[in-house]
Amino acid sequence: MIYVTGDTHGDLSRFKDSALKKLKKGDILIICGDFGFIWDGSKREKSVLKKLEEKDYTIAFIDGCHENFDILESYPVTEWNGGSVHMVGRNIIHLMRGQVYDIEGKRIFTFGGGHSQDYDFRRDSDNWWEREQPTHAEIIDAISNLNEVSNEVDYIITHEPPASLKDCLGVDVFQRLEVHAFFEDIIKMCSYKKWFFGKCHIDKHIPLKFYAVFNSLMTLN
């Protein structure tokens, strides 16, 4: 079974939640960005990652706006279910931007990254990475990967929401990025069942196909 949840922000207690205790060997948990357990490379952080490696299920996350991209990109790149990933641990996988994965017979498109809401405070510090913001090259690669599957997927998982949803969500899009325009194009050109995103830190269904996820645990079925 494939499950989807929102940002975990390095909070280990999220994995002690009763809903997650039902996950079993062979299950896959997809996190919609801001995994947060790859931040400072400290002994404590490495110890926490070891604890997550003890889980029977697979933890697969897209990157958000609060990851250490220097550390994240140091992990080896390999292929997993038809797409490129960073292998963080035995069962911990970073789903890279613009990839299409075939998981349990379901075609899933992923695209992480975005714009930090605390950008003005972090941009001149050593804990902000320009690479949190998707590049033109990544968007072009994503378009190519979608074209290879005739723009037909079952699920879309991103960190940022499409900008056109901001009024429904009651939040502001602080900076217009190229990826926002790209997501609007995806809405028009792609066939998909549901679109999940984690940026807004709320649990809300926006009819017909959009799902903001944070604490909720949803199944892909």
PDB file of C-alpha atoms in Angstrom:
ATOM      1  CA  MET A   1       0.000   0.000   0.000  1.00  0.00           C
ATOM      2  CA  ILE A   2       1.151   3.545  -0.774  1.00  0.00           C
ATOM      3  CA  TYR A   3       0.465   6.321   1.737  1.00  0.00           C
ATOM      4  CA  VAL A   4       0.951  10.092   1.501  1.00  0.00           C
ATOM      5  CA  THR A   5       1.466  12.598   4.308  1.00  0.00           C
ATOM      6  CA  GLY A   6       2.709  16.161   4.726  1.00  0.00           C
ATOM      7  CA  ASP A   7       5.896  17.842   5.920  1.00  0.00           C
ATOM      8  CA  THR A   8       7.646  16.139   8.828  1.00  0.00           C
ATOM      9  CA  HIS A   9      10.273  18.843   9.516  1.00  0.00           C
ATOM     10  CA  GLY A  10      12.612  16.493  11.331  1.00  0.00           C
ATOM     11  CA  ASP A  11       9.994  15.641  13.963  1.00  0.00           C
ATOM     12  CA  LEU A  12      10.518  12.012  14.951  1.00  0.00           C
ATOM     13  CA  SER A  13       7.269  11.972  16.942  1.00  0.00           C
ATOM     14  CA  ARG A  14       5.369  12.073  13.635  1.00  0.00           C
ATOM     15  CA  PHE A  15       6.506   8.492  13.066  1.00  0.00           C
ATOM     16  CA  LYS A  16       5.105   7.441  16.430  1.00  0.00           C
ATOM     17  CA  ASP A  17       1.603   8.526  15.468  1.00  0.00           C
ATOM     18  CA  SER A  18      -1.002   5.789  15.747  1.00  0.00           C
ATOM     19  CA  ALA A  19      -1.928   6.139  12.062  1.00  0.00           C
ATOM     20  CA  LEU A  20       1.602   5.309  10.970  1.00  0.00           C
ATOM     21  CA  LYS A  21       1.770   2.269  13.217  1.00  0.00           C
ATOM     22  CA  LYS A  22      -0.497   0.418  10.814  1.00  0.00           C
ATOM     23  CA  LEU A  23       2.114   0.588   8.058  1.00  0.00           C
ATOM     24  CA  LYS A  24       3.749  -2.768   7.470  1.00  0.00           C
ATOM     25  CA  LYS A  25       6.577  -4.346   5.527  1.00  0.00           C
ATOM     26  CA  GLY A  26       6.310  -3.534   1.848  1.00  0.00           C
ATOM     27  CA  ASP A  27       4.291  -0.345   2.391  1.00  0.00           C
ATOM     28  CA  ILE A  28       5.562   3.002   1.094  1.00  0.00           C
ATOM     29  CA  LEU A  29       5.122   6.335   2.865  1.00  0.00           C
ATOM     30  CA  ILE A  30       5.549   9.385   0.606  1.00  0.00           C
ATOM     31  CA  ILE A  31       6.257  12.715   2.319  1.00  0.00           C
ATOM     32  CA  CYS A  32       5.313  15.873   0.385  1.00  0.00           C
ATOM     33  CA  GLY A  33       8.480  17.857   1.116  1.00  0.00           C
ATOM     34  CA  ASP A  34      10.348  19.313   4.094  1.00  0.00           C
ATOM     35  CA  PHE A  35      11.441  15.904   5.329  1.00  0.00           C
ATOM     36  CA  GLY A  36      13.775  17.804   7.638  1.00  0.00           C
ATOM     37  CA  PHE A  37      15.921  14.916   8.825  1.00  0.00           C
ATOM     38  CA  ILE A  38      18.773  15.978   6.552  1.00  0.00           C
ATOM     39  CA  TRP A  39      19.776  19.305   7.982  1.00  0.00           C
ATOM     40  CA  ASP A  40      23.024  19.539   9.969  1.00  0.00           C
ATOM     41  CA  GLY A  41      24.728  16.152   9.584  1.00  0.00           C
ATOM     42  CA  SER A  42      25.143  15.906  13.361  1.00  0.00           C
ATOM     43  CA  LYS A  43      25.591  12.689  15.327  1.00  0.00           C
ATOM     44  CA  ARG A  44      22.094  13.135  16.707  1.00  0.00           C
ATOM     45  CA  GLU A  45      20.644  13.495  13.214  1.00  0.00           C
ATOM     46  CA  LYS A  46      22.478  10.403  12.000  1.00  0.00           C
ATOM     47  CA  SER A  47      21.158   8.527  15.024  1.00  0.00           C
ATOM     48  CA  VAL A  48      17.591   9.567  14.176  1.00  0.00           C
ATOM     49  CA  LEU A  49      18.042   8.414  10.580  1.00  0.00           C
ATOM     50  CA  LYS A  50      19.197   5.054  11.922  1.00  0.00           C
ATOM     51  CA  LYS A  51      15.967   4.821  13.910  1.00  0.00           C
ATOM     52  CA  LEU A  52      13.970   5.515  10.754  1.00  0.00           C
ATOM     53  CA  GLU A  53      15.918   2.775   8.985  1.00  0.00           C
ATOM     54  CA  GLU A  54      14.479   0.338  11.540  1.00  0.00           C
ATOM     55  CA  LYS A  55      10.992   0.866  10.104  1.00  0.00           C
ATOM     56  CA  ASP A  56       9.622  -2.047   8.098  1.00  0.00           C
ATOM     57  CA  TYR A  57       8.187   0.261   5.449  1.00  0.00           C
ATOM     58  CA  THR A  58       9.868   2.528   2.901  1.00  0.00           C
ATOM     59  CA  ILE A  59      10.074   6.265   3.562  1.00  0.00           C
ATOM     60  CA  ALA A  60      10.146   8.196   0.279  1.00  0.00           C
ATOM     61  CA  PHE A  61      10.203  11.988   0.335  1.00  0.00           C
ATOM     62  CA  ILE A  62      10.352  14.855  -2.094  1.00  0.00           C
ATOM     63  CA  ASP A  63      12.476  17.831  -1.069  1.00  0.00           C
ATOM     64  CA  GLY A  64      10.886  21.004   0.219  1.00  0.00           C
ATOM     65  CA  CYS A  65      12.272  24.364   1.291  1.00  0.00           C
ATOM     66  CA  HIS A  66      13.950  23.210   4.491  1.00  0.00           C
ATOM     67  CA  GLU A  67      16.532  20.617   3.488  1.00  0.00           C
ATOM     68  CA  ASN A  68      20.330  20.819   3.485  1.00  0.00           C
ATOM     69  CA  PHE A  69      20.920  20.398  -0.228  1.00  0.00           C
ATOM     70  CA  ASP A  70      24.685  20.042   0.204  1.00  0.00           C
ATOM     71  CA  ILE A  71      24.140  16.899   2.268  1.00  0.00           C
ATOM     72  CA  LEU A  72      21.133  15.674   0.298  1.00  0.00           C
ATOM     73  CA  GLU A  73      22.990  15.801  -3.015  1.00  0.00           C
ATOM     74  CA  SER A  74      25.956  13.931  -1.562  1.00  0.00           C
ATOM     75  CA  TYR A  75      23.946  10.703  -1.398  1.00  0.00           C
ATOM     76  CA  PRO A  76      24.339   8.284  -4.311  1.00  0.00           C
ATOM     77  CA  VAL A  77      21.893   8.522  -7.211  1.00  0.00           C
ATOM     78  CA  THR A  78      20.337   5.289  -8.393  1.00  0.00           C
ATOM     79  CA  GLU A  79      17.181   4.108 -10.158  1.00  0.00           C
ATOM     80  CA  TRP A  80      14.114   3.052  -8.205  1.00  0.00           C
ATOM     81  CA  ASN A  81      10.818   2.022  -9.776  1.00  0.00           C
ATOM     82  CA  GLY A  82      11.710   3.685 -13.053  1.00  0.00           C
ATOM     83  CA  GLY A  83      12.958   7.041 -11.781  1.00  0.00           C
ATOM     84  CA  SER A  84      16.088   8.577 -10.272  1.00  0.00           C
ATOM     85  CA  VAL A  85      16.445   8.780  -6.474  1.00  0.00           C
ATOM     86  CA  HIS A  86      18.993   9.625  -3.814  1.00  0.00           C
ATOM     87  CA  MET A  87      19.450   6.606  -1.528  1.00  0.00           C
ATOM     88  CA  VAL A  88      19.639   8.114   1.952  1.00  0.00           C
ATOM     89  CA  GLY A  89      19.329   4.848   3.856  1.00  0.00           C
ATOM     90  CA  ARG A  90      18.250   1.247   3.547  1.00  0.00           C
ATOM     91  CA  ASN A  91      14.597   2.267   3.342  1.00  0.00           C
ATOM     92  CA  ILE A  92      14.896   6.079   3.055  1.00  0.00           C
ATOM     93  CA  ILE A  93      14.640   7.483  -0.456  1.00  0.00           C
ATOM     94  CA  HIS A  94      14.665  10.996  -1.875  1.00  0.00           C
ATOM     95  CA  LEU A  95      12.319  11.193  -4.875  1.00  0.00           C
ATOM     96  CA  MET A  96      13.995  13.610  -7.261  1.00  0.00           C
ATOM     97  CA  ARG A  97      12.390  16.464  -9.182  1.00  0.00           C
ATOM     98  CA  GLY A  98      10.557  15.776 -12.394  1.00  0.00           C
ATOM     99  CA  GLN A  99      10.664  11.995 -12.147  1.00  0.00           C
ATOM    100  CA  VAL A 100       7.936   9.509 -13.017  1.00  0.00           C
ATOM    101  CA  TYR A 101       7.830   6.355 -10.900  1.00  0.00           C
ATOM    102  CA  ASP A 102       5.838   3.176 -11.438  1.00  0.00           C
ATOM    103  CA  ILE A 103       4.947   1.984  -7.932  1.00  0.00           C
ATOM    104  CA  GLU A 104       2.532  -0.893  -7.373  1.00  0.00           C
ATOM    105  CA  GLY A 105       1.125  -0.326 -10.838  1.00  0.00           C
ATOM    106  CA  LYS A 106       0.530   3.377 -10.179  1.00  0.00           C
ATOM    107  CA  ARG A 107       2.331   6.056 -12.178  1.00  0.00           C
ATOM    108  CA  ILE A 108       3.482   8.871  -9.874  1.00  0.00           C
ATOM    109  CA  PHE A 109       5.049  12.184 -10.940  1.00  0.00           C
ATOM    110  CA  THR A 110       7.088  14.067  -8.313  1.00  0.00           C
ATOM    111  CA  PHE A 111       8.470  17.582  -8.189  1.00  0.00           C
ATOM    112  CA  GLY A 112       9.941  18.975  -4.976  1.00  0.00           C
ATOM    113  CA  GLY A 113      11.373  22.360  -4.082  1.00  0.00           C
ATOM    114  CA  GLY A 114       9.835  25.792  -3.805  1.00  0.00           C
ATOM    115  CA  HIS A 115      10.231  29.099  -2.027  1.00  0.00           C
ATOM    116  CA  SER A 116      10.856  29.509   1.713  1.00  0.00           C
ATOM    117  CA  GLN A 117       8.336  31.689   3.476  1.00  0.00           C
ATOM    118  CA  ASP A 118      11.198  32.781   5.749  1.00  0.00           C
ATOM    119  CA  TYR A 119      13.419  33.564   2.742  1.00  0.00           C
ATOM    120  CA  ASP A 120      14.045  37.187   3.809  1.00  0.00           C
ATOM    121  CA  PHE A 121      15.466  35.983   7.132  1.00  0.00           C
ATOM    122  CA  ARG A 122      17.452  32.999   5.850  1.00  0.00           C
ATOM    123  CA  ARG A 123      18.802  34.050   2.466  1.00  0.00           C
ATOM    124  CA  ASP A 124      21.989  35.623   3.845  1.00  0.00           C
ATOM    125  CA  SER A 125      22.625  32.826   6.340  1.00  0.00           C
ATOM    126  CA  ASP A 126      24.354  29.481   6.028  1.00  0.00           C
ATOM    127  CA  ASN A 127      21.081  27.541   6.283  1.00  0.00           C
ATOM    128  CA  TRP A 128      19.488  28.627   3.011  1.00  0.00           C
ATOM    129  CA  TRP A 129      20.276  26.995  -0.320  1.00  0.00           C
ATOM    130  CA  GLU A 130      19.424  28.502  -3.671  1.00  0.00           C
ATOM    131  CA  ARG A 131      18.819  24.972  -4.907  1.00  0.00           C
ATOM    132  CA  GLU A 132      15.567  24.829  -2.951  1.00  0.00           C
ATOM    133  CA  GLN A 133      14.114  26.748  -5.901  1.00  0.00           C
ATOM    134  CA  PRO A 134      13.552  24.573  -8.983  1.00  0.00           C
ATOM    135  CA  THR A 135      15.583  25.419 -12.057  1.00  0.00           C
ATOM    136  CA  HIS A 136      14.610  25.800 -15.693  1.00  0.00           C
ATOM    137  CA  ALA A 137      16.684  22.705 -16.527  1.00  0.00           C
ATOM    138  CA  GLU A 138      14.718  20.624 -13.993  1.00  0.00           C
ATOM    139  CA  ILE A 139      11.436  21.798 -15.478  1.00  0.00           C
ATOM    140  CA  ILE A 140      12.604  20.925 -18.999  1.00  0.00           C
ATOM    141  CA  ASP A 141      13.639  17.474 -17.775  1.00  0.00           C
ATOM    142  CA  ALA A 142      10.243  17.030 -16.102  1.00  0.00           C
ATOM    143  CA  ILE A 143       8.427  17.971 -19.312  1.00  0.00           C
ATOM    144  CA  SER A 144      10.499  15.395 -21.194  1.00  0.00           C
ATOM    145  CA  ASN A 145       9.699  12.687 -18.639  1.00  0.00           C
ATOM    146  CA  LEU A 146       5.986  13.493 -18.786  1.00  0.00           C
ATOM    147  CA  ASN A 147       6.068  13.415 -22.580  1.00  0.00           C
ATOM    148  CA  GLU A 148       7.522   9.911 -22.424  1.00  0.00           C
ATOM    149  CA  VAL A 149       4.361   8.730 -20.664  1.00  0.00           C
ATOM    150  CA  SER A 150       2.082  10.756 -22.972  1.00  0.00           C
ATOM    151  CA  ASN A 151       1.358  13.200 -20.095  1.00  0.00           C
ATOM    152  CA  GLU A 152      -0.688  10.540 -18.333  1.00  0.00           C
ATOM    153  CA  VAL A 153      -0.033   9.752 -14.678  1.00  0.00           C
ATOM    154  CA  ASP A 154      -2.140   8.535 -11.789  1.00  0.00           C
ATOM    155  CA  TYR A 155      -0.861  10.898  -9.096  1.00  0.00           C
ATOM    156  CA  ILE A 156       1.127  14.126  -8.846  1.00  0.00           C
ATOM    157  CA  ILE A 157       3.088  14.888  -5.676  1.00  0.00           C
ATOM    158  CA  THR A 158       4.707  18.290  -5.183  1.00  0.00           C
ATOM    159  CA  HIS A 159       5.764  20.521  -2.317  1.00  0.00           C
ATOM    160  CA  GLU A 160       4.403  23.778  -3.724  1.00  0.00           C
ATOM    161  CA  PRO A 161       0.731  23.999  -4.717  1.00  0.00           C
ATOM    162  CA  PRO A 162      -0.295  25.340  -8.104  1.00  0.00           C
ATOM    163  CA  ALA A 163      -0.487  29.129  -7.713  1.00  0.00           C
ATOM    164  CA  SER A 164      -4.096  29.178  -8.912  1.00  0.00           C
ATOM    165  CA  LEU A 165      -5.138  27.446  -5.685  1.00  0.00           C
ATOM    166  CA  LYS A 166      -3.910  30.153  -3.325  1.00  0.00           C
ATOM    167  CA  ASP A 167      -7.332  31.763  -2.889  1.00  0.00           C
ATOM    168  CA  CYS A 168      -8.868  28.389  -2.028  1.00  0.00           C
ATOM    169  CA  LEU A 169      -6.119  27.742   0.516  1.00  0.00           C
ATOM    170  CA  GLY A 170      -6.211  31.162   2.153  1.00  0.00           C
ATOM    171  CA  VAL A 171      -2.454  31.561   1.856  1.00  0.00           C
ATOM    172  CA  ASP A 172      -0.174  33.788  -0.168  1.00  0.00           C
ATOM    173  CA  VAL A 173       2.334  32.680  -2.744  1.00  0.00           C
ATOM    174  CA  PHE A 174       5.176  34.926  -1.657  1.00  0.00           C
ATOM    175  CA  GLN A 175       7.252  34.685  -4.790  1.00  0.00           C
ATOM    176  CA  ARG A 176       6.295  33.738  -8.300  1.00  0.00           C
ATOM    177  CA  LEU A 177       8.678  31.065  -9.521  1.00  0.00           C
ATOM    178  CA  GLU A 178       8.935  29.490 -12.938  1.00  0.00           C
ATOM    179  CA  VAL A 179       7.687  26.271 -11.358  1.00  0.00           C
ATOM    180  CA  HIS A 180       4.357  27.941 -10.539  1.00  0.00           C
ATOM    181  CA  ALA A 181       3.733  28.558 -14.226  1.00  0.00           C
ATOM    182  CA  PHE A 182       4.874  25.009 -14.968  1.00  0.00           C
ATOM    183  CA  PHE A 183       2.320  23.588 -12.533  1.00  0.00           C
ATOM    184  CA  GLU A 184      -0.429  25.582 -14.227  1.00  0.00           C
ATOM    185  CA  ASP A 185       0.653  24.010 -17.514  1.00  0.00           C
ATOM    186  CA  ILE A 186       0.506  20.553 -15.935  1.00  0.00           C
ATOM    187  CA  ILE A 187      -3.105  21.164 -14.891  1.00  0.00           C
ATOM    188  CA  LYS A 188      -3.962  21.855 -18.522  1.00  0.00           C
ATOM    189  CA  MET A 189      -1.859  19.253 -20.314  1.00  0.00           C
ATOM    190  CA  CYS A 190      -1.739  16.215 -18.001  1.00  0.00           C
ATOM    191  CA  SER A 191      -4.205  13.512 -17.150  1.00  0.00           C
ATOM    192  CA  TYR A 192      -4.131  12.586 -13.440  1.00  0.00           C
ATOM    193  CA  LYS A 193      -6.434  11.397 -10.666  1.00  0.00           C
ATOM    194  CA  LYS A 194      -5.184  13.405  -7.676  1.00  0.00           C
ATOM    195  CA  TRP A 195      -2.542  16.035  -6.873  1.00  0.00           C
ATOM    196  CA  PHE A 196      -1.023  16.153  -3.365  1.00  0.00           C
ATOM    197  CA  PHE A 197       1.153  18.963  -1.908  1.00  0.00           C
ATOM    198  CA  GLY A 198       2.531  19.764   1.537  1.00  0.00           C
ATOM    199  CA  LYS A 199       3.675  23.387   1.541  1.00  0.00           C
ATOM    200  CA  CYS A 200       0.624  24.944   3.200  1.00  0.00           C
ATOM    201  CA  HIS A 201       0.661  22.916   6.452  1.00  0.00           C
ATOM    202  CA  ILE A 202      -3.054  22.233   6.346  1.00  0.00           C
ATOM    203  CA  ASP A 203      -5.257  19.245   5.545  1.00  0.00           C
ATOM    204  CA  LYS A 204      -7.768  20.287   2.929  1.00  0.00           C
ATOM    205  CA  HIS A 205      -9.418  18.895  -0.178  1.00  0.00           C
ATOM    206  CA  ILE A 206      -9.900  21.386  -2.982  1.00  0.00           C
ATOM    207  CA  PRO A 207     -12.386  19.836  -5.426  1.00  0.00           C
ATOM    208  CA  LEU A 208     -11.995  18.055  -7.566  1.00  0.00           C
ATOM    209  CA  LYS A 209      -8.432  16.740  -7.635  1.00  0.00           C
ATOM    210  CA  PHE A 210      -6.248  18.707  -5.209  1.00  0.00           C
ATOM    211  CA  TYR A 211      -5.217  17.719  -1.688  1.00  0.00           C
ATOM    212  CA  ALA A 212      -3.228  19.824   0.762  1.00  0.00           C
ATOM    213  CA  VAL A 213      -1.755  17.371   3.290  1.00  0.00           C
ATOM    214  CA  PHE A 214      -0.015  17.953   6.586  1.00  0.00           C
ATOM    215  CA  ASN A 215      -0.909  15.656   9.484  1.00  0.00           C
ATOM    216  CA  SER A 216      -3.320  13.496   7.549  1.00  0.00           C
ATOM    217  CA  LEU A 217      -2.374  10.096   6.144  1.00  0.00           C
ATOM    218  CA  MET A 218      -3.946   9.309   2.802  1.00  0.00           C
ATOM    219  CA  THR A 219      -3.827   6.192   0.665  1.00  0.00           C
ATOM    220  CA  LEU A 220      -3.234   6.016  -3.051  1.00  0.00           C
ATOM    221  CA  ASN A 221      -5.816   3.562  -4.306  1.00  0.00           C
TER     222      ASN A 221
END
